[in-house]
XYZ file of N, CA and C in Angstrom:
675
model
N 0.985 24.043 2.440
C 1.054 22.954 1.468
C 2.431 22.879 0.798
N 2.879 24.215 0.410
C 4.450 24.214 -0.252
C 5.597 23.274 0.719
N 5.204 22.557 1.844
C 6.404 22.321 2.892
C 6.249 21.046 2.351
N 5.024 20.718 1.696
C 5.203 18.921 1.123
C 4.853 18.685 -0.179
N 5.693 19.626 -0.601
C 5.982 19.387 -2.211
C 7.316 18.505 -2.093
N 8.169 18.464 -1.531
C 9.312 17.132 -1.722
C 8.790 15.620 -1.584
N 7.824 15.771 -1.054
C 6.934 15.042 -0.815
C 6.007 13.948 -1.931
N 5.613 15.164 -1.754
C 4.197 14.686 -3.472
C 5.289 14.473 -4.447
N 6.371 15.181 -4.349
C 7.328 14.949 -5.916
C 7.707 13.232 -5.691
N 7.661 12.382 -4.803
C 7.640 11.355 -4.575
C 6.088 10.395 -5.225
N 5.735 10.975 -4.970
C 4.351 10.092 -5.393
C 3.978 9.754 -6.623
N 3.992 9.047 -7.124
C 3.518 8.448 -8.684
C 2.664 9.535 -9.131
N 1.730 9.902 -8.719
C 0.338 10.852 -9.344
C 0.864 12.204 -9.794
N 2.027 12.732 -9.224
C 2.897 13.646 -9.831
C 4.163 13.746 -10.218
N 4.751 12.377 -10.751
C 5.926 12.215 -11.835
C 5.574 12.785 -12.874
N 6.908 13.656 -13.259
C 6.874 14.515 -14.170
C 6.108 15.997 -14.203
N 5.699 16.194 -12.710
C 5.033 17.761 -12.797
C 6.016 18.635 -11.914
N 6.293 19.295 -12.361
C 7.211 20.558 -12.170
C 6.725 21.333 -10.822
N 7.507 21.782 -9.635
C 7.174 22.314 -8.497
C 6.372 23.587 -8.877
N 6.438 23.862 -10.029
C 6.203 24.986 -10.011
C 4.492 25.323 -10.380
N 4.205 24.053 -10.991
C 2.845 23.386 -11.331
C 1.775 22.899 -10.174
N 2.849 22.628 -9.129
C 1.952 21.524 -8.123
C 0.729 22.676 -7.401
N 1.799 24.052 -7.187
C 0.364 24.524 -5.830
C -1.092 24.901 -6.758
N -1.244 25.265 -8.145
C -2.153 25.358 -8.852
C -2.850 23.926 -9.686
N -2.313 23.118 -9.529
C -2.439 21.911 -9.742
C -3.326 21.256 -8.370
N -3.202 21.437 -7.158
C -3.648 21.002 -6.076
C -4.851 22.181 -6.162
N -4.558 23.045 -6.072
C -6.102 24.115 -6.211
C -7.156 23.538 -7.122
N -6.764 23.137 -8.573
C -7.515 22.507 -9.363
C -7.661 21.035 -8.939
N -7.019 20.159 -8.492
C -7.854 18.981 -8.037
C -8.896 18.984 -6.208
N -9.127 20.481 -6.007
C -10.268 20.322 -4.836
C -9.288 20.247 -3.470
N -7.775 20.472 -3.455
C -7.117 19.322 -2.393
C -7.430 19.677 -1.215
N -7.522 18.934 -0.189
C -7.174 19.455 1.084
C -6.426 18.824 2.092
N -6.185 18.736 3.364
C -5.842 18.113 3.991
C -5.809 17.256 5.054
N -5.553 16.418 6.397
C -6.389 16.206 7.020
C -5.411 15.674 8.009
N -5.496 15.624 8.940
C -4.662 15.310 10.507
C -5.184 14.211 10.926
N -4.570 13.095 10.867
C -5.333 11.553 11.560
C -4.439 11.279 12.510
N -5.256 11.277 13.996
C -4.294 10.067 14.563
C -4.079 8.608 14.412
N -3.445 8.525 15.465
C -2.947 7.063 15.726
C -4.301 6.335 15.758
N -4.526 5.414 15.053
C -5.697 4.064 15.194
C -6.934 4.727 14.929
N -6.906 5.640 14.405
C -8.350 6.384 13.413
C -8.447 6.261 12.165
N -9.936 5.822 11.878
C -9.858 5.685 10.328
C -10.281 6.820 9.715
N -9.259 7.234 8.188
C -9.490 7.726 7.369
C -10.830 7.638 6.968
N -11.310 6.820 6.285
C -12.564 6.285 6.078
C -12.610 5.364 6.372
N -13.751 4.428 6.429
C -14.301 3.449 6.704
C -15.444 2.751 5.741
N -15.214 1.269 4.771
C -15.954 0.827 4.801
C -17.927 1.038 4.484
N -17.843 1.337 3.214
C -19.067 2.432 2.983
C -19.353 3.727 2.938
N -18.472 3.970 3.361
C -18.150 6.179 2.795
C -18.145 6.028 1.260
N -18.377 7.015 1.113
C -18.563 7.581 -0.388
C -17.110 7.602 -1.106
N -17.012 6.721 -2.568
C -16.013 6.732 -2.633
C -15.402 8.325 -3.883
N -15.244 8.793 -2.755
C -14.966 10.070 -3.322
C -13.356 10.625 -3.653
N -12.772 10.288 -2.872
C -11.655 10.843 -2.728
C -10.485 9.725 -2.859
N -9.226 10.420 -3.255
C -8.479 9.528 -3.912
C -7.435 10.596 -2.549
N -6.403 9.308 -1.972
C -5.435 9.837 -0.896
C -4.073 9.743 -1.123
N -3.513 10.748 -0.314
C -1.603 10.701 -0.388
C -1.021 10.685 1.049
N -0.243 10.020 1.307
C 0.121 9.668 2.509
C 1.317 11.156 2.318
N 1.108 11.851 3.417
C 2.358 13.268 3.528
C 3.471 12.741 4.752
N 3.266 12.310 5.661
C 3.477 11.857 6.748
C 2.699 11.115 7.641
N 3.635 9.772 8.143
C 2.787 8.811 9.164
C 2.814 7.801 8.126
N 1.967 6.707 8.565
C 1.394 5.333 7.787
C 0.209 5.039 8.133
N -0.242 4.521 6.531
C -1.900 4.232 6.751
C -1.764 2.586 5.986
N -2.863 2.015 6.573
C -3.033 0.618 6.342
C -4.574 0.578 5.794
N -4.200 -0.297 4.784
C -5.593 -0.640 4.330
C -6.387 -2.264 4.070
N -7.356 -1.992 4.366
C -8.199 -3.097 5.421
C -9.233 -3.728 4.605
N -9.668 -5.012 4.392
C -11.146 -5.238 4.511
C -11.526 -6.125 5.094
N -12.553 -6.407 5.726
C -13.068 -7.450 6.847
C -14.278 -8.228 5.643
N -14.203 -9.406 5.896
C -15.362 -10.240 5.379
C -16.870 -10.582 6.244
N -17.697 -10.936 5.842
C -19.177 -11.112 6.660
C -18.936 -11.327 7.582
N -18.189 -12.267 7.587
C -17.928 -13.101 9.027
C -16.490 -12.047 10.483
N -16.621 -10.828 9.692
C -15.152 -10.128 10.494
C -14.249 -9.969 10.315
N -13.340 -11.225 9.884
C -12.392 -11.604 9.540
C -11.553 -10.184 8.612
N -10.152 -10.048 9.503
C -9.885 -8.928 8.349
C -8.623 -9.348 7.670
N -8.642 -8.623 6.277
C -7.195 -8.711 5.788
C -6.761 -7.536 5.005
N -5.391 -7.760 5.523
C -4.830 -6.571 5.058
C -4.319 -6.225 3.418
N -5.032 -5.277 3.102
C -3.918 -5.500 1.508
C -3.303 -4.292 1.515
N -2.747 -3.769 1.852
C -1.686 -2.147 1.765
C -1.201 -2.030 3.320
N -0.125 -1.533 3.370
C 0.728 -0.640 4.314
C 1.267 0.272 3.473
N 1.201 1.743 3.525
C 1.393 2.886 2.682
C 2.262 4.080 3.307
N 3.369 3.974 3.141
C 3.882 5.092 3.485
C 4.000 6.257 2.993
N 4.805 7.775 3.280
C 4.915 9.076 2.756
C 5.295 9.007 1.455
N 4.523 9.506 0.692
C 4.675 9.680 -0.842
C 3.665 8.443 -1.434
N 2.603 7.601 -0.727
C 2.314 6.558 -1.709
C 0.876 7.330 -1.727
N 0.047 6.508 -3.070
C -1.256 6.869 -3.082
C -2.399 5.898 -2.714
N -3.336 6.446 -2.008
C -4.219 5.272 -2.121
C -5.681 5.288 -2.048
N -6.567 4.591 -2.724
C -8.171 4.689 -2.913
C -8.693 5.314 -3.895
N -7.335 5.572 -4.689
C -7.466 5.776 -6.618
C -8.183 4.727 -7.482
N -8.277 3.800 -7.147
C -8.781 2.725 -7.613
C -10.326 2.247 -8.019
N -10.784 2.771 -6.133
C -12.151 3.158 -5.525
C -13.017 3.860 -6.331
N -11.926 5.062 -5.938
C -12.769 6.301 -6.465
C -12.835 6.783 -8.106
N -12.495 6.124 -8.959
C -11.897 6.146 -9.811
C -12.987 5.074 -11.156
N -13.315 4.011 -10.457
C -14.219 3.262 -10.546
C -15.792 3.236 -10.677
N -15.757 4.745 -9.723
C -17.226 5.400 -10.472
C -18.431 4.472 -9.308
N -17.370 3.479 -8.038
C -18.270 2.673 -7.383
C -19.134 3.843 -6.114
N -19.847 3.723 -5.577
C -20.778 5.129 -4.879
C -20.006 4.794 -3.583
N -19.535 3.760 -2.978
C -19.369 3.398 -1.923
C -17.735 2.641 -1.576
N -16.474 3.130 -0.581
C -15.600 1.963 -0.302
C -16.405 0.677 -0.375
N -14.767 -0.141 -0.798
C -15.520 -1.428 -0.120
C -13.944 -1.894 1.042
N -13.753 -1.302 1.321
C -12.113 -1.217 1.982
C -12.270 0.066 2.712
N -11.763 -0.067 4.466
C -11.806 0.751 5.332
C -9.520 1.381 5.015
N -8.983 2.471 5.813
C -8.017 3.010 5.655
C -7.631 3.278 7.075
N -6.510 2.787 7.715
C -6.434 3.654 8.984
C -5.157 3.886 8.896
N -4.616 4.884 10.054
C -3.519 5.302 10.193
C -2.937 4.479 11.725
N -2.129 4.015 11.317
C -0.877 3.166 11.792
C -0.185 4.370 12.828
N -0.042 5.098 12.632
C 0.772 6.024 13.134
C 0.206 7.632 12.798
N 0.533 8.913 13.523
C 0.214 9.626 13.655
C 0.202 10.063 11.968
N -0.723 11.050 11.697
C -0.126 10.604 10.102
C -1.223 12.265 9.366
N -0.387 12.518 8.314
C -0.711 13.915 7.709
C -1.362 13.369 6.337
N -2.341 13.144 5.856
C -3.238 13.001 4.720
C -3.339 14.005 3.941
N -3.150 14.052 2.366
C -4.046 14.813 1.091
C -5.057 14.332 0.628
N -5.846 14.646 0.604
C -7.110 14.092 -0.129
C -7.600 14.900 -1.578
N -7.523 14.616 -2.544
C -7.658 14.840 -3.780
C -8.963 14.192 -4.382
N -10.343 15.677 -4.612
C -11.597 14.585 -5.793
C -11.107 14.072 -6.653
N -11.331 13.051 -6.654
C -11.393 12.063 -7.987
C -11.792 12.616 -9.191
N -12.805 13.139 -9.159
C -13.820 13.598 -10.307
C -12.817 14.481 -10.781
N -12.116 15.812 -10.170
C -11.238 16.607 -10.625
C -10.024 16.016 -11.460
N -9.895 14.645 -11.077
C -8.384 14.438 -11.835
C -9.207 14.134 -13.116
N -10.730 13.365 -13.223
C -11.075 12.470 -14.104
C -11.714 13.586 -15.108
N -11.717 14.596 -14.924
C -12.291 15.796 -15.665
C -11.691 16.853 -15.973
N -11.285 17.405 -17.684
C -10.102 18.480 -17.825
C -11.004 19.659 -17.144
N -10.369 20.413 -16.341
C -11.046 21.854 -16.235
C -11.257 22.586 -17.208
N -12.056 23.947 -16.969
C -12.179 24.505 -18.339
C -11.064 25.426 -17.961
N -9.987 25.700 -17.011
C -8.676 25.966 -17.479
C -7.492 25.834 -18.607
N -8.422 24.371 -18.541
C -7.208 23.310 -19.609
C -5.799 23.238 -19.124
N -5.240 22.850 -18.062
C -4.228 22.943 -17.334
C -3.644 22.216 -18.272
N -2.221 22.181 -18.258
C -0.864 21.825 -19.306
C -0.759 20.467 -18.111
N -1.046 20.395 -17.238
C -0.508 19.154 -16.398
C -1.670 17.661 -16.291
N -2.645 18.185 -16.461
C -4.005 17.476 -16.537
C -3.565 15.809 -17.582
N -2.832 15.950 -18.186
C -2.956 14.747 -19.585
C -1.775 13.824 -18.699
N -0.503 14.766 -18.544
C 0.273 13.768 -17.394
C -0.278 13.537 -16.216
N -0.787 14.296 -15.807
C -1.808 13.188 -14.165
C -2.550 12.204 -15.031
N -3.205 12.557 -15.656
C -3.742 11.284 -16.039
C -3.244 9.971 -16.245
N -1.916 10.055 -17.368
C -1.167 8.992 -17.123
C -0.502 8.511 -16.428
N -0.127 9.458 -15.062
C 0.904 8.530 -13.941
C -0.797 7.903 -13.440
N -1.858 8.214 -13.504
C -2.748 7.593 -12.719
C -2.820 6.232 -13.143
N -3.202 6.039 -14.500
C -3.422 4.676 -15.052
C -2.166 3.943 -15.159
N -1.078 4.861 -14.937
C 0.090 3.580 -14.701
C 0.060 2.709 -13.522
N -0.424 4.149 -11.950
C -0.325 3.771 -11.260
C -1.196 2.425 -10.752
N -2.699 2.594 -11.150
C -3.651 1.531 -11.160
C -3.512 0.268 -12.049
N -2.228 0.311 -12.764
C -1.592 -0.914 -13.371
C -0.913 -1.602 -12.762
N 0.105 -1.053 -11.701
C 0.864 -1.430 -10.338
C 0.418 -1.838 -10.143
N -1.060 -1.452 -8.923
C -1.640 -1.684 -8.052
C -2.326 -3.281 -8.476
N -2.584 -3.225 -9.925
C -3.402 -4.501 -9.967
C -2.133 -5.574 -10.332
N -1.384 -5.253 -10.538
C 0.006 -6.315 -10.613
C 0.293 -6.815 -9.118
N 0.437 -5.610 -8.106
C 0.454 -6.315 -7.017
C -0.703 -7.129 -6.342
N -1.678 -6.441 -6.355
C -2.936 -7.555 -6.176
C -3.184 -9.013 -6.818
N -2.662 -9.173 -7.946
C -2.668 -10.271 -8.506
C -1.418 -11.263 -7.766
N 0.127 -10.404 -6.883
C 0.589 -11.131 -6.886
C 0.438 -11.599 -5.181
N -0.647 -11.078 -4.269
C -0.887 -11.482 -2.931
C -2.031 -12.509 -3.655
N -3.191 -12.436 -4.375
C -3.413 -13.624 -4.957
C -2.941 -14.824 -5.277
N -1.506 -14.157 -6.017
C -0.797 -15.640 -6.112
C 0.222 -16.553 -5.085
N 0.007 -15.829 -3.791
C 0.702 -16.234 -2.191
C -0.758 -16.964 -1.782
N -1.973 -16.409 -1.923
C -3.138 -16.689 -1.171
C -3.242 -18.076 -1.603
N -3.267 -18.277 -3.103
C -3.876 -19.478 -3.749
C -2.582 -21.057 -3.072
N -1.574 -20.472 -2.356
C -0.525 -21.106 -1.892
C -1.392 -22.232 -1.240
N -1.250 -23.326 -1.265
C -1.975 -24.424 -0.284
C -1.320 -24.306 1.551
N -0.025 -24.316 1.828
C 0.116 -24.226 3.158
C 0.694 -22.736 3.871
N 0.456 -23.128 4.751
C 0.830 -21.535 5.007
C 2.446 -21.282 4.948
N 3.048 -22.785 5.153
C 4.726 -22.493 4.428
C 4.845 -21.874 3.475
N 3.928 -22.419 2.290
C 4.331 -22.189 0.969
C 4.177 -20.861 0.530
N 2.985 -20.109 1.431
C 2.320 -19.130 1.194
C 3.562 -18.087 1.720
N 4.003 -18.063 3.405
C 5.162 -17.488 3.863
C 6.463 -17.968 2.652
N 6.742 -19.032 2.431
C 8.285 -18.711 1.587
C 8.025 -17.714 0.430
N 6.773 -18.096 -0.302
C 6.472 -17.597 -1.638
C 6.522 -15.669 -1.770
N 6.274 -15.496 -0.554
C 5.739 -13.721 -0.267
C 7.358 -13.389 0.213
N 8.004 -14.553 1.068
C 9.586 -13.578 1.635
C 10.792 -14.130 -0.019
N 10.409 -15.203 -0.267
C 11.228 -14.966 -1.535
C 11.064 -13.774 -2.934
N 10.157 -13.482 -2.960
C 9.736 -11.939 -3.904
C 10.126 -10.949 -3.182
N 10.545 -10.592 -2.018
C 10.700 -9.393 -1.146
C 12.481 -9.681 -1.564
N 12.994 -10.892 -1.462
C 14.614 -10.267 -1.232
C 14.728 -10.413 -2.791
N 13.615 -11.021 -4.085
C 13.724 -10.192 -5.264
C 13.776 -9.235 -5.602
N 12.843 -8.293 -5.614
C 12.664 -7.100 -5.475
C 13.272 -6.720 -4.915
N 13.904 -6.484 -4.098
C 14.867 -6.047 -3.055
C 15.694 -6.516 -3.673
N 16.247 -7.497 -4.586
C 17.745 -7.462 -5.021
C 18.794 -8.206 -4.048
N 18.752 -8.786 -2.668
C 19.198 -8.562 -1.946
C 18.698 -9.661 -0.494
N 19.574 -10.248 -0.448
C 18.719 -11.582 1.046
C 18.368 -11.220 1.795
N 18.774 -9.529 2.187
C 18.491 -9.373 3.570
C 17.536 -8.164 3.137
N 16.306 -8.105 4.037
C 14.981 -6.726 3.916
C 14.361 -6.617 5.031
N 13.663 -5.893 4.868
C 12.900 -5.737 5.895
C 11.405 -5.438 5.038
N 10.192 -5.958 5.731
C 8.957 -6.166 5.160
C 8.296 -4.754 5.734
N 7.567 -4.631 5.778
C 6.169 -3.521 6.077
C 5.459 -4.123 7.085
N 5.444 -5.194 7.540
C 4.385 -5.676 7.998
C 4.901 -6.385 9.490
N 4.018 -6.060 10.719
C 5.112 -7.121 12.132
C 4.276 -7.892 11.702
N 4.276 -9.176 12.911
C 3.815 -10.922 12.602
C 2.240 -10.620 12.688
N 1.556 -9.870 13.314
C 0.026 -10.163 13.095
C -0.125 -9.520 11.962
N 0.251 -8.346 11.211
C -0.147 -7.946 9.896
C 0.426 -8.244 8.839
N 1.652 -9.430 9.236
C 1.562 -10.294 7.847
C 0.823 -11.700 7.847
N 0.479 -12.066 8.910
C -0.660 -13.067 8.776
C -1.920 -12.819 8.372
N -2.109 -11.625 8.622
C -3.609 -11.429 7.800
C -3.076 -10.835 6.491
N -1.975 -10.469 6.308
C -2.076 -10.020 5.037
C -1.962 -11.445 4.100
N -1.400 -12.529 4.295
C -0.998 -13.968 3.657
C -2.336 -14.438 3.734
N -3.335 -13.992 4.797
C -4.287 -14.902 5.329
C -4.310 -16.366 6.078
N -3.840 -16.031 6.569
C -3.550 -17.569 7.947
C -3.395 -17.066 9.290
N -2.675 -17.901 10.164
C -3.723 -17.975 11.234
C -1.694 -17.623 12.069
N -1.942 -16.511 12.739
C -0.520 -16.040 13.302
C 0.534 -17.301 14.201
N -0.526 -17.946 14.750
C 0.498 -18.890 15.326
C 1.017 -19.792 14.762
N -0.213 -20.488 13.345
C 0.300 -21.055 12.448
C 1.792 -20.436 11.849
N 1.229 -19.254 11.614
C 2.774 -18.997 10.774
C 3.972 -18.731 11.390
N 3.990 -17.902 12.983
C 4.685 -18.134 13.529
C 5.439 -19.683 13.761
N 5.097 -20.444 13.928
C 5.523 -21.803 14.089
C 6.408 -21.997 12.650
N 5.844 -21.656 11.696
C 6.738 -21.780 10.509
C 8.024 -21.466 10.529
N 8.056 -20.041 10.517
C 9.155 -18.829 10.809
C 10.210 -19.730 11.705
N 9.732 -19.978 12.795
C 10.680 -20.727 13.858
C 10.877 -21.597 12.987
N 10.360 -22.535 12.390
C 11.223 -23.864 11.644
C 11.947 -23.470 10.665
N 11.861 -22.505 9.735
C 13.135 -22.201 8.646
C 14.112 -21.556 9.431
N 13.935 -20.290 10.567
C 14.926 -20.522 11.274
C 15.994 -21.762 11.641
N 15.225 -22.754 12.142
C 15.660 -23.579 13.122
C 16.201 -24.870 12.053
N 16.147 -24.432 11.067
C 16.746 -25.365 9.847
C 17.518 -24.709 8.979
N 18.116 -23.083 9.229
C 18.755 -22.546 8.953
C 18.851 -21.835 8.118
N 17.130 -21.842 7.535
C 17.035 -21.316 5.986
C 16.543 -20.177 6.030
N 16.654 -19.239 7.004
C 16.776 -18.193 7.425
C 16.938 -17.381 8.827
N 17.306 -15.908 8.987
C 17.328 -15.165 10.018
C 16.197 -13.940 10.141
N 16.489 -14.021 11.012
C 14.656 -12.934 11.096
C 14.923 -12.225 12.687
N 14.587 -11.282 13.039
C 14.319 -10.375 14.015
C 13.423 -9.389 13.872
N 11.832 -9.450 14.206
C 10.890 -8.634 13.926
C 10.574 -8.637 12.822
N 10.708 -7.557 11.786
C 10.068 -7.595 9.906
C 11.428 -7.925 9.394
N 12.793 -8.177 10.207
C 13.841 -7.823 9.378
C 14.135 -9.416 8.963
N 14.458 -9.616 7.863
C 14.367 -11.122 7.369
C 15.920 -11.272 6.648
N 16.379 -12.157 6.845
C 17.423 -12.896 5.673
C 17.304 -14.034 5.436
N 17.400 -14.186 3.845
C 17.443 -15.353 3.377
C 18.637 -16.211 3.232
N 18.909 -17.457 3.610
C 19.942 -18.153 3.978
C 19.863 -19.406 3.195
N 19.483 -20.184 2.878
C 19.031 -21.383 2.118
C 17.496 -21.765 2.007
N 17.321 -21.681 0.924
C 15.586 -22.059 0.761
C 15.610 -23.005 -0.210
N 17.110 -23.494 -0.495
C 17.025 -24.691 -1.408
C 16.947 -25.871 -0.687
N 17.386 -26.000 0.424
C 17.548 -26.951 1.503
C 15.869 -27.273 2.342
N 15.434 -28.922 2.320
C 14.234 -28.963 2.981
C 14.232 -29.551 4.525
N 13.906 -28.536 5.368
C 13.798 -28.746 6.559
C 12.869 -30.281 7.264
């Protein structure tokens, strides 16, 4: 476990805890670990929502499908992020969101209940996990609110400009690269891949941007094609 402490020192859930804190800190939250391959789910969709996760290595994507199948994506998570804090955290008995790994990928899994309960240790680190947690589940619902506010987009243009203009915000910068290739940002926008593909080609082809795979630049988006 000590080989991915540079690691976890990345992760929101342990800003501000001292290396020297973490391996008794992980003893007290239950931790363990877990080896996923390629295109296996972590959980799935009705497991017990027990456990709250840390990506160590690899990428995990997170999923939910509607009645009808239909899936969409809301997370791509790389090394150092957390995820299903939310879930488990919530006190709900059951996911309602499946997790898979994208790539070969090294998992922590941390009880929930342990972060949500002081031991009768009384660990000195217990009050700061707590608060990178609820910061972190403040993020999380900031970003959820803001794929909401791409979804509520009426066309799927508006929906694609609206999601690549916040990326070279955040990013600071015209040129990025996204998380996502063309089928997992169409379900993540929610539309229909060829639809949006066809888009992509027209701001290209009107100059209001460059693109190769996730890698995007923004070029004029004041200009209407």
């Amino acid at each position: 476990m000590k080989n991915n402490f540079d690691i976890l020192s990345q992760c929101p859930l342990f800003t501000g805890i001292e290396y020297s804190d973490l391996e008794s800190m992980l003893k007290c939250l239950n931790a363990k670990t877990s080896e996923i391959s390629k295109g296996t789910p972590i959980f799935l969709e009705g497991a017990p929502a027990q456990y709250t996760g840390v990506v160590l290595s690899g990428k995990v994507q997170i999923v939910q499908d509607d009645y009808y199948g239909n899936r969409s994506i809301l997370a791509v998570l790389e090394p150092g992020e957390l995820f299903a804090e939310v879930f488990a955290c919530a006190g709900l008995k059951t996911m309602p969101v499946s997790a898979f790994a994208l790539k070969d990928s090294h998992i922590l899994l941390l009880d929930c209940q342990h972060i949500l309960t002081t031991c009768s240790n009384a660990c000195r680190f217990h009050s700061r996990l707590m608060k990178n947690l609820l910061q972190e589940m403040a993020k999380k619902n900031l970003a959820m609110n803001q794929k909401i506010r791409y979804m509520s987009q009426k066309t799927t243009k508006e929906k694609l400009t609206a999601y690549l203009l916040d990326q070279a915000k955040q990013k600071n910068c015209s040129e990025f690269t996204i998380p996502f290739d063309r089928q997992a940002l169409a379900d993540y926008l929610s539309v229909e891949r060829s639809a949006m593909s066809a888009e992509i080609s027209k701001l290209k082809k009107a100059g209001q941007i460059d693109t190769k795979g996730s890698w995007f630049r923004i070029k004029d988006f004041q200009s209407t094609p």
